[in-house]
Amino acid sequence: MSRLFGTDGVRGRANADLTPDLALRLSIAATRVLGAADRRTVAVIGRDPRASGEMLAAASAAGLAAAGAEVIDLGVLPTPAVAHLTALTGADFGVMVSASHNPMPDNGIKFFAAGGRKLPDEVEDAIEAAMARPAPLPQAEGVGRIARSVDPVEAYIEHLVEVCPNPLNGLKVVLDPANGAATGAAPEALRRAGAEVVTINDDPDGLNINENCGSTHMEGLRAAVLAHGADAGIALDGDADRCLAVDAEGNYVDGDAIMAILALAMREAGTLRGDTLVATVMSNLGLHQAMGAAGINLVVTGVGDRYVLERLGEGDFSLGGEQSGHIILSDHATTGDGTLTAIMVLARMAATGKTLGELASVFTPAPQVLLNVRVADKSVIHHESVRDAVALWQAKLGTDGRVLLRPSGTEPLVRVMVEASEEPVAQSVAAELAAVVEHALA
């Protein structure tokens, strides 16, 4: 039987793969595993604004209460805000109903342990095991209650403004919150920190989250930055745990460039513990080269911000992230926080007087091609023909390139990534490997 949890909680098509019944049973099991043993369990729950979140959050809250938890309903709120408030309220755990950057028909449920930290694999396995072994539910006064939190967004905004290292005065920013969970919080936080903010894609209706906008579709942001003569553009995703950017000239600034900017800023400020940056295997060779030239160690993990988080904790490091824009500043957050990342990048611009393009120029990416291959069985990456093709091309590319195949943790895809010294070479090798994957199980 396949594992229910993926790389970022339980995710699938709402009302098909992820039903209210599954959400209820999952939340009951999570309360049994994560709840307090000697007192009433307290849990917080939030969601992004996609339409299916209403029913799934209601089912999840019902499951929490059915298992005896006192439930604090935070309403629509970014994922990092739910993590922050899990810690701030002293809750035993937190629940976020969101499919992050996925399209509207999808949804997901992720959990935060006490303190707002993501769950390790073994705890997720324990929740799955508890689902398979139903237990009697509390009755009478043992049943939990559900209460709506009063203005949780304000507490999160105050936190963001408080950690901003210097005012953002003089900066004009275009912000695209992807019609998502940070539509209210992110622009207000940036304005209070001192920036002039122009917003686009800021009218969520439950159906338009991530639709041709946000961090997965940045063409509109680029056009808006140029049209408004802005200093920078910031793109979030639906639950605002990732951040990508556009500079004043319309050039895209990805997570690798953002990590390079922040690593140098933090090293200068003495806050880059161990002079170390944690990134994943998907980060570009150019990031390795930039950090090496700056004397900063680069520690590599598997794909997924949870693995970055684990390595940050193990090494007591303060900065890590992914090329996709999940950036973790562990002194200020327990998970990726797109708005926090934006604030720190903009603060660096304001403090140095440099443009975003100038700051990002420290990082020169090697040509990289990423193809998504839709498959019926993600284990195809272990097929002999696929393994042989990967080994062949890695040998041919040598130290001038890199090949990486990995299954998506949330979708029926195999991701084919190729880096080479020249773009046409990377394109050609990636296309050939994608064809091998497509035909391996045919």
XYZ file of C-alpha atoms in Angstrom:
442
model
C 0.000 0.000 0.000
C 1.400 3.402 -0.994
C 2.238 5.985 1.629
C -0.515 8.549 2.259
C 1.847 11.400 3.130
C 3.971 12.935 0.374
C 6.800 15.440 0.614
C 4.444 18.121 1.932
C 1.551 16.511 3.756
C -1.379 14.705 2.168
C -2.339 16.117 -1.201
C -4.656 15.238 -4.091
C -7.673 16.261 -6.102
C -10.296 17.630 -3.725
C -13.407 15.469 -3.291
C -11.782 12.669 -5.276
C -8.411 11.711 -3.770
C -8.836 14.002 -0.772
C -12.385 13.764 0.587
C -14.008 15.183 3.727
C -14.148 11.636 5.116
C -10.374 11.244 4.664
C -9.785 14.675 6.200
C -11.901 13.753 9.231
C -10.192 10.388 9.784
C -6.752 11.917 9.247
C -7.424 14.636 11.826
C -8.716 12.156 14.395
C -5.568 10.079 13.961
C -3.324 13.160 14.115
C -4.912 14.198 17.399
C -4.215 10.758 18.859
C -0.553 10.964 17.834
C 0.206 14.659 18.367
C -2.169 15.491 21.197
C -1.355 16.002 24.866
C -1.461 12.945 27.109
C -2.333 14.606 30.412
C -4.643 17.492 29.504
C -6.978 18.810 26.851
C -5.252 19.010 23.474
C -5.210 22.382 21.698
C -4.921 22.563 17.900
C -4.985 25.467 15.455
C -6.218 25.173 11.871
C -5.963 27.461 8.851
C -6.577 27.232 5.130
C -5.932 28.974 1.844
C -8.888 30.511 -0.022
C -9.549 27.762 -2.578
C -13.200 26.698 -2.595
C -12.639 23.116 -1.451
C -10.771 24.391 1.590
C -14.043 25.347 3.210
C -15.358 21.778 3.342
C -11.988 20.161 4.045
C -11.157 22.573 6.867
C -14.611 21.982 8.332
C -14.107 18.215 8.145
C -10.627 18.500 9.636
C -11.859 20.684 12.488
C -14.660 18.214 13.117
C -12.137 15.398 13.325
C -9.984 17.322 15.772
C -12.967 18.092 18.000
C -14.273 14.532 17.711
C -10.936 13.319 19.060
C -11.278 15.692 22.013
C -9.186 18.687 20.927
C -10.005 22.318 21.546
C -9.784 23.802 18.064
C -8.780 27.380 17.219
C -9.979 28.177 13.701
C -7.630 30.739 12.144
C -9.556 31.052 8.885
C -7.714 32.000 5.687
C -4.058 32.484 6.506
C -0.658 31.727 4.908
C 1.008 28.448 5.802
C 3.924 30.188 7.591
C 1.403 32.186 9.636
C -0.240 28.949 10.805
C 3.195 27.623 11.776
C 3.993 30.875 13.600
C 0.684 30.874 15.469
C 1.064 27.213 16.392
C 4.156 28.300 18.308
C 2.785 31.634 19.521
C -0.383 30.137 21.019
C 1.408 27.178 22.581
C -0.840 24.778 20.648
C 0.011 21.098 20.647
C -0.071 21.072 16.853
C -1.289 22.974 13.817
C -3.169 22.019 10.659
C -3.023 23.760 7.286
C -5.470 22.962 4.498
C -3.762 23.959 1.269
C -2.295 22.612 -1.944
C 0.330 25.379 -2.022
C 1.228 26.158 -5.644
C -0.988 23.431 -7.133
C -4.013 24.419 -9.267
C -7.415 25.033 -7.709
C -8.917 21.522 -8.131
C -6.218 20.122 -5.822
C -6.004 20.514 -2.081
C -3.938 19.182 0.790
C -3.567 18.826 4.530
C -0.294 19.343 6.356
C 0.515 19.270 10.046
C 2.879 21.202 12.284
C 4.114 19.795 15.573
C 4.272 21.893 18.739
C 6.465 24.918 18.081
C 5.322 25.097 14.452
C 7.718 22.534 13.013
C 6.989 20.083 10.205
C 6.634 16.432 11.100
C 9.416 13.890 10.533
C 8.614 10.806 8.454
C 8.241 8.546 11.472
C 5.525 10.741 13.009
C 3.616 10.844 9.725
C 3.909 7.045 9.613
C 2.483 6.896 13.142
C -0.518 8.966 12.028
C -1.115 6.623 9.106
C -0.877 3.648 11.452
C -3.380 5.273 13.825
C -5.813 5.685 10.920
C -5.656 1.941 10.372
C -6.483 1.269 14.049
C -9.586 3.280 14.991
C -10.133 3.787 18.716
C -13.202 4.807 20.761
C -13.893 8.543 20.638
C -14.526 10.704 23.725
C -18.086 11.538 24.631
C -19.991 14.067 26.745
C -17.537 16.619 28.196
C -14.683 14.839 26.431
C -15.776 16.159 23.037
C -13.738 19.130 21.847
C -15.026 22.571 20.866
C -14.281 24.809 17.873
C -13.751 28.564 18.318
C -12.844 31.232 15.742
C -9.653 33.158 16.436
C -9.872 36.940 16.639
C -7.697 38.655 13.996
C -4.840 36.146 13.724
C -3.528 38.003 10.659
C -2.515 40.976 12.814
C -0.236 38.873 15.032
C 1.513 37.511 11.956
C 1.962 40.944 10.360
C 3.405 42.333 13.588
C 5.926 39.481 13.634
C 7.042 40.199 10.053
C 7.483 43.924 10.633
C 9.336 43.325 13.896
C 12.011 41.132 12.279
C 12.605 43.471 9.314
C 16.239 44.575 9.886
C 15.835 48.080 8.428
C 13.089 50.190 6.842
C 12.119 49.574 3.213
C 11.634 53.304 2.593
C 12.179 54.419 -0.988
C 11.398 51.061 -2.579
C 8.475 50.571 -4.954
C 7.369 46.955 -5.150
C 4.828 45.056 -7.229
C 3.404 42.156 -5.235
C 1.570 39.157 -6.715
C 0.015 37.047 -3.930
C -1.482 34.601 -6.468
C -5.063 35.246 -5.344
C -4.005 33.229 -2.335
C -3.764 33.143 1.413
C -1.422 36.129 1.783
C -3.583 38.558 -0.205
C -4.286 40.544 2.966
C -1.192 39.955 5.077
C 1.672 40.355 2.605
C 0.945 43.829 1.171
C 0.130 45.192 4.627
C 3.391 43.838 6.070
C 5.456 45.345 3.253
C 3.707 48.713 3.593
C 4.221 48.831 7.349
C 7.897 48.022 6.772
C 8.123 51.141 4.597
C 7.702 50.008 0.984
C 5.349 51.461 -1.607
C 3.308 48.462 -2.762
C 1.349 47.859 -5.958
C -0.676 44.633 -5.883
C -1.895 42.422 -8.710
C -3.865 39.162 -8.572
C -5.207 40.145 -5.147
C -8.901 39.259 -5.435
C -9.364 35.605 -4.437
C -12.760 34.106 -5.262
C -12.034 30.503 -4.290
C -11.490 29.463 -7.894
C -8.631 31.652 -9.164
C -5.839 30.727 -6.754
C -2.551 30.238 -8.671
C -4.439 30.717 -11.957
C -1.932 32.214 -14.410
C -0.365 34.168 -11.559
C 1.967 33.946 -8.601
C 5.263 32.113 -8.463
C 4.259 29.559 -11.114
C 3.219 32.160 -13.730
C 5.373 35.282 -13.433
C 4.806 36.885 -16.856
C 2.134 39.238 -15.503
C 4.371 40.292 -12.624
C 7.215 41.067 -15.006
C 4.935 43.226 -17.150
C 3.615 45.055 -14.071
C 7.122 45.793 -12.759
C 8.100 47.356 -16.070
C 4.805 49.233 -16.419
C 5.010 50.753 -12.923
C 8.751 51.419 -12.978
C 9.064 49.384 -9.797
C 12.300 48.483 -8.067
C 11.276 44.848 -7.758
C 8.428 42.400 -8.159
C 7.568 39.725 -5.618
C 5.666 36.550 -6.506
C 4.158 34.318 -3.832
C 2.281 31.046 -4.267
C -1.185 30.134 -3.026
C -0.213 29.512 0.592
C 2.689 32.011 0.565
C 5.438 29.682 1.718
C 7.565 30.453 -1.342
C 8.903 33.631 -2.919
C 10.374 34.402 -6.326
C 11.223 37.836 -7.688
C 11.669 40.068 -10.729
C 14.246 42.864 -10.854
C 13.655 46.375 -12.211
C 14.751 45.320 -15.707
C 12.298 42.434 -15.775
C 14.804 39.655 -15.141
C 13.612 36.695 -13.080
C 15.317 36.071 -9.734
C 14.861 32.485 -8.559
C 15.338 30.825 -5.196
C 19.019 30.107 -5.813
C 19.742 33.793 -6.454
C 17.682 34.793 -3.412
C 19.630 32.359 -1.238
C 22.911 33.784 -2.549
C 21.783 37.343 -1.741
C 20.654 36.421 1.772
C 23.690 34.233 2.516
C 26.057 37.088 1.773
C 23.947 39.566 3.749
C 23.743 37.273 6.745
C 27.440 36.405 6.631
C 28.193 40.143 6.663
C 25.834 40.628 9.628
C 27.296 37.660 11.498
C 24.006 35.744 11.483
C 24.904 33.017 8.958
C 25.691 30.346 11.520
C 28.554 28.085 10.547
C 29.031 30.196 7.410
C 26.762 27.574 5.868
C 23.862 27.570 3.413
C 21.632 24.497 3.103
C 20.142 23.788 -0.345
C 18.727 20.794 -2.215
C 20.077 18.706 -5.076
C 17.943 20.825 -7.427
C 19.995 23.974 -6.793
C 22.058 25.126 -9.747
C 25.771 24.485 -10.098
C 26.152 28.255 -10.253
C 25.054 28.501 -6.619
C 27.766 26.034 -5.608
C 30.312 28.131 -7.486
C 29.114 31.452 -6.025
C 29.137 30.183 -2.470
C 32.536 28.571 -2.925
C 33.972 31.838 -4.219
C 32.543 33.655 -1.177
C 33.920 31.117 1.292
C 30.471 29.903 2.295
C 29.836 26.190 2.810
C 26.969 24.654 0.825
C 25.309 21.600 2.362
C 23.024 19.619 0.042
C 19.869 17.680 0.962
C 17.153 15.785 -0.873
C 14.316 17.677 -2.514
C 11.740 19.141 -0.148
C 11.839 21.958 2.352
C 11.253 19.465 5.157
C 14.685 17.958 4.484
C 16.232 21.413 4.412
C 14.570 22.079 7.768
C 15.921 18.848 9.223
C 19.471 19.688 8.133
C 19.180 23.227 9.468
C 18.222 21.806 12.848
C 20.907 19.128 12.860
C 23.673 21.617 12.081
C 22.216 24.609 13.925
C 22.347 26.554 10.653
C 20.269 29.671 9.958
C 19.582 29.734 6.210
C 18.402 27.177 3.701
C 15.989 26.718 0.865
C 15.088 25.557 -2.589
C 15.422 26.896 -6.094
C 11.603 26.959 -6.241
C 11.535 29.744 -3.661
C 11.013 27.949 -0.353
C 13.476 29.930 1.754
C 13.851 29.167 5.462
C 15.283 31.754 7.828
C 15.363 29.638 10.949
C 16.030 32.533 13.332
C 12.609 33.943 12.457
C 10.461 31.086 11.090
C 9.988 27.346 11.383
C 9.080 26.868 7.732
C 9.410 28.589 4.365
C 7.857 32.063 4.451
C 7.486 33.955 1.183
C 6.610 37.313 2.737
C 9.468 37.105 5.245
C 11.852 36.246 2.406
C 10.622 39.238 0.411
C 11.129 41.541 3.383
C 14.708 40.361 3.886
C 15.616 40.757 0.208
C 14.060 44.214 0.041
C 15.791 45.177 3.289
C 19.124 44.242 1.716
C 18.323 46.448 -1.268
C 17.405 49.368 1.011
C 20.459 48.932 3.247
C 23.003 48.710 0.425
C 21.399 51.057 -2.106
C 21.937 48.355 -4.731
C 19.345 47.184 -7.215
C 18.005 43.660 -7.068
C 19.796 42.933 -10.321
C 23.116 44.064 -8.846
C 22.621 41.930 -5.753
C 21.633 38.885 -7.806
C 24.642 39.232 -10.128
C 26.790 37.356 -7.612
C 25.042 34.238 -8.883
C 25.534 33.141 -12.504
C 23.419 30.063 -13.197
C 24.626 27.244 -15.375
C 22.096 26.448 -18.136
C 19.470 24.219 -16.547
C 16.501 22.469 -18.117
C 13.684 20.944 -16.082
C 11.045 18.801 -17.773
C 8.000 17.269 -16.097
C 7.045 13.871 -17.495
C 3.570 12.621 -16.623
C 3.683 8.921 -15.694
C 1.336 6.229 -14.454
C 3.970 4.811 -12.086
C 6.665 7.036 -10.573
C 8.847 3.992 -9.846
C 9.770 4.115 -13.546
C 12.898 6.026 -12.465
C 14.274 2.675 -11.228
C 13.735 0.936 -14.571
C 16.956 -0.426 -16.046
C 16.679 1.588 -19.266
C 16.220 4.811 -17.293
C 19.127 4.091 -14.955
C 21.399 3.258 -17.894
C 20.464 6.450 -19.746
C 21.128 8.603 -16.691
C 24.519 6.963 -16.097
C 25.466 7.371 -19.759
C 24.696 11.082 -19.916
C 26.250 11.885 -16.556
C 29.457 10.266 -17.763
C 29.353 12.255 -21.011
C 28.704 15.570 -19.260
C 31.360 14.970 -16.614
C 32.105 17.879 -14.303
C 30.565 20.364 -16.752
C 27.040 19.136 -16.130
C 24.626 17.239 -13.974
C 21.654 14.902 -14.425
C 18.931 14.364 -11.839
C 15.671 12.411 -12.078
C 13.220 12.394 -9.214
C 9.540 11.613 -8.666
C 7.270 14.484 -7.697
C 6.078 14.227 -4.118
C 2.659 15.689 -4.918
C 1.813 14.895 -8.551
C 2.062 11.887 -10.968
C 5.223 13.282 -12.512
C 8.882 12.439 -12.920
C 11.036 15.569 -12.975
C 14.000 15.445 -15.350
C 16.693 18.031 -14.607
C 19.816 18.526 -16.718
C 22.582 21.127 -16.355
C 25.303 21.639 -18.932
C 27.801 24.268 -20.002
C 25.585 25.158 -22.988
C 21.800 25.511 -23.178
C 21.308 23.434 -26.386
C 23.179 20.528 -24.818
C 21.010 20.637 -21.680
C 17.840 20.840 -23.806
C 18.882 17.892 -25.960
C 19.893 15.635 -23.068
C 16.742 16.479 -21.083
C 14.508 15.723 -24.063
C 16.209 12.381 -24.655
C 15.918 11.379 -20.993
C 12.254 12.438 -20.911
C 11.584 10.188 -23.910
C 13.306 7.269 -22.161
C 11.108 7.781 -19.091
C 7.943 7.996 -21.205
C 8.652 4.713 -22.996
C 10.249 2.687 -20.193
C 6.993 1.064 -19.065
C 5.182 1.225 -22.405
